[in-house]
Amino acid sequence: MFMTSELMQQESTKIVLTAAHVRAARGLLHWSLADLAQRSGVAVDTINKWENGKQQPRDSTREAIRKAFSEAGVIFTNGKSPGVRLEREP
């Protein structure tokens, strides 16, 4: 049975999305803050404050961002040492 990256992530230990994950994933996809905001429905200012350590996001914000990246093929790995990889080319 084939599983999508999102399902695999849900079945494995839940990785708490960090600002480092977000910056790395945006870099892999060549997404600006505006690109991520548009795809996730999260305000640019909110993402920017999170990435710069000025505030922590709500769980719903983390999940909206995780979903946007997952739909683009990003897989988040190793929670103690944040990692990202692409499942497929965007």
Short mmCIF file of C-alpha atoms in Angstrom, two decimals:
data_model
loop_
_atom_site.label_atom_id
_atom_site.label_comp_id
_atom_site.label_asym_id
_atom_site.label_seq_id
_atom_site.Cartn_x
_atom_site.Cartn_y
_atom_site.Cartn_z
CA MET A 1 0.00 0.00 0.00
CA PHE A 2 1.42 3.40 -1.00
CA MET A 3 1.42 6.08 1.70
CA THR A 4 1.74 9.79 1.15
CA SER A 5 4.42 11.75 3.01
CA GLU A 6 1.73 13.39 5.13
CA LEU A 7 0.41 10.01 6.29
CA MET A 8 3.91 8.75 7.00
CA GLN A 9 4.60 11.83 9.11
CA GLN A 10 1.35 11.38 11.04
CA GLU A 11 2.12 7.74 11.78
CA SER A 12 5.67 8.42 12.91
CA THR A 13 6.58 10.38 16.00
CA LYS A 14 4.99 13.78 15.65
CA ILE A 15 7.70 16.32 14.84
CA VAL A 16 7.07 19.77 16.24
CA LEU A 17 7.62 22.19 13.39
CA THR A 18 10.30 24.75 14.26
CA ALA A 19 11.38 28.04 12.71
CA ALA A 20 14.48 26.21 11.42
CA HIS A 21 12.24 23.71 9.59
CA VAL A 22 10.28 26.58 8.03
CA ARG A 23 13.36 28.46 6.84
CA ALA A 24 14.92 25.27 5.42
CA ALA A 25 11.73 24.18 3.67
CA ARG A 26 11.24 27.62 2.13
CA GLY A 27 14.82 27.45 0.89
CA LEU A 28 14.32 24.03 -0.70
CA LEU A 29 11.25 25.25 -2.52
CA HIS A 30 12.62 28.71 -3.31
CA TRP A 31 9.56 30.21 -1.62
CA SER A 32 9.46 33.75 -0.30
CA LEU A 33 7.57 34.63 2.87
CA ALA A 34 4.75 35.82 0.59
CA ASP A 35 4.69 32.47 -1.23
CA LEU A 36 4.34 30.55 2.03
CA ALA A 37 1.73 32.99 3.32
CA GLN A 38 -0.37 32.58 0.18
CA ARG A 39 -0.17 28.78 0.21
CA SER A 40 -0.79 28.38 3.95
CA GLY A 41 -3.23 31.20 4.67
CA VAL A 42 -0.92 32.50 7.42
CA ALA A 43 0.03 36.19 7.47
CA VAL A 44 3.52 37.15 6.29
CA ASP A 45 4.08 39.07 9.54
CA THR A 46 3.25 35.98 11.62
CA ILE A 47 5.69 33.79 9.66
CA ASN A 48 8.37 36.47 9.81
CA LYS A 49 8.03 36.89 13.59
CA TRP A 50 8.24 33.14 14.08
CA GLU A 51 11.31 32.75 11.85
CA ASN A 52 13.03 35.61 13.70
CA GLY A 53 12.24 34.25 17.17
CA LYS A 54 9.91 37.09 18.14
CA GLN A 55 6.87 34.87 18.79
CA GLN A 56 5.80 31.25 18.81
CA PRO A 57 2.88 30.29 16.57
CA ARG A 58 -0.36 28.63 17.58
CA ASP A 59 -0.72 24.92 16.87
CA SER A 60 -3.22 25.75 14.12
CA THR A 61 -0.63 28.02 12.46
CA ARG A 62 2.03 25.31 12.59
CA GLU A 63 -0.42 22.84 11.08
CA ALA A 64 -1.43 25.19 8.23
CA ILE A 65 2.23 25.72 7.37
CA ARG A 66 3.02 22.00 7.67
CA LYS A 67 0.13 21.22 5.30
CA ALA A 68 1.29 23.77 2.70
CA PHE A 69 4.80 22.29 2.73
CA SER A 70 3.53 18.72 2.68
CA GLU A 71 1.40 19.45 -0.39
CA ALA A 72 4.56 20.75 -2.09
CA GLY A 73 6.41 17.50 -1.31
CA VAL A 74 8.38 18.52 1.79
CA ILE A 75 9.03 15.90 4.47
CA PHE A 76 10.16 16.98 7.95
CA THR A 77 12.64 14.76 9.76
CA ASN A 78 14.63 14.28 12.95
CA GLY A 79 12.96 16.46 15.55
CA LYS A 80 16.08 16.91 17.72
CA SER A 81 18.11 18.14 14.78
CA PRO A 82 15.60 19.70 12.37
CA GLY A 83 15.77 18.39 8.86
CA VAL A 84 13.76 18.66 5.67
CA ARG A 85 13.81 16.92 2.33
CA LEU A 86 11.79 16.89 -0.84
CA GLU A 87 9.77 13.83 -1.67
CA ARG A 88 9.44 15.07 -5.24
CA GLU A 89 10.31 18.09 -7.31
CA PRO A 90 7.91 21.01 -6.66
#
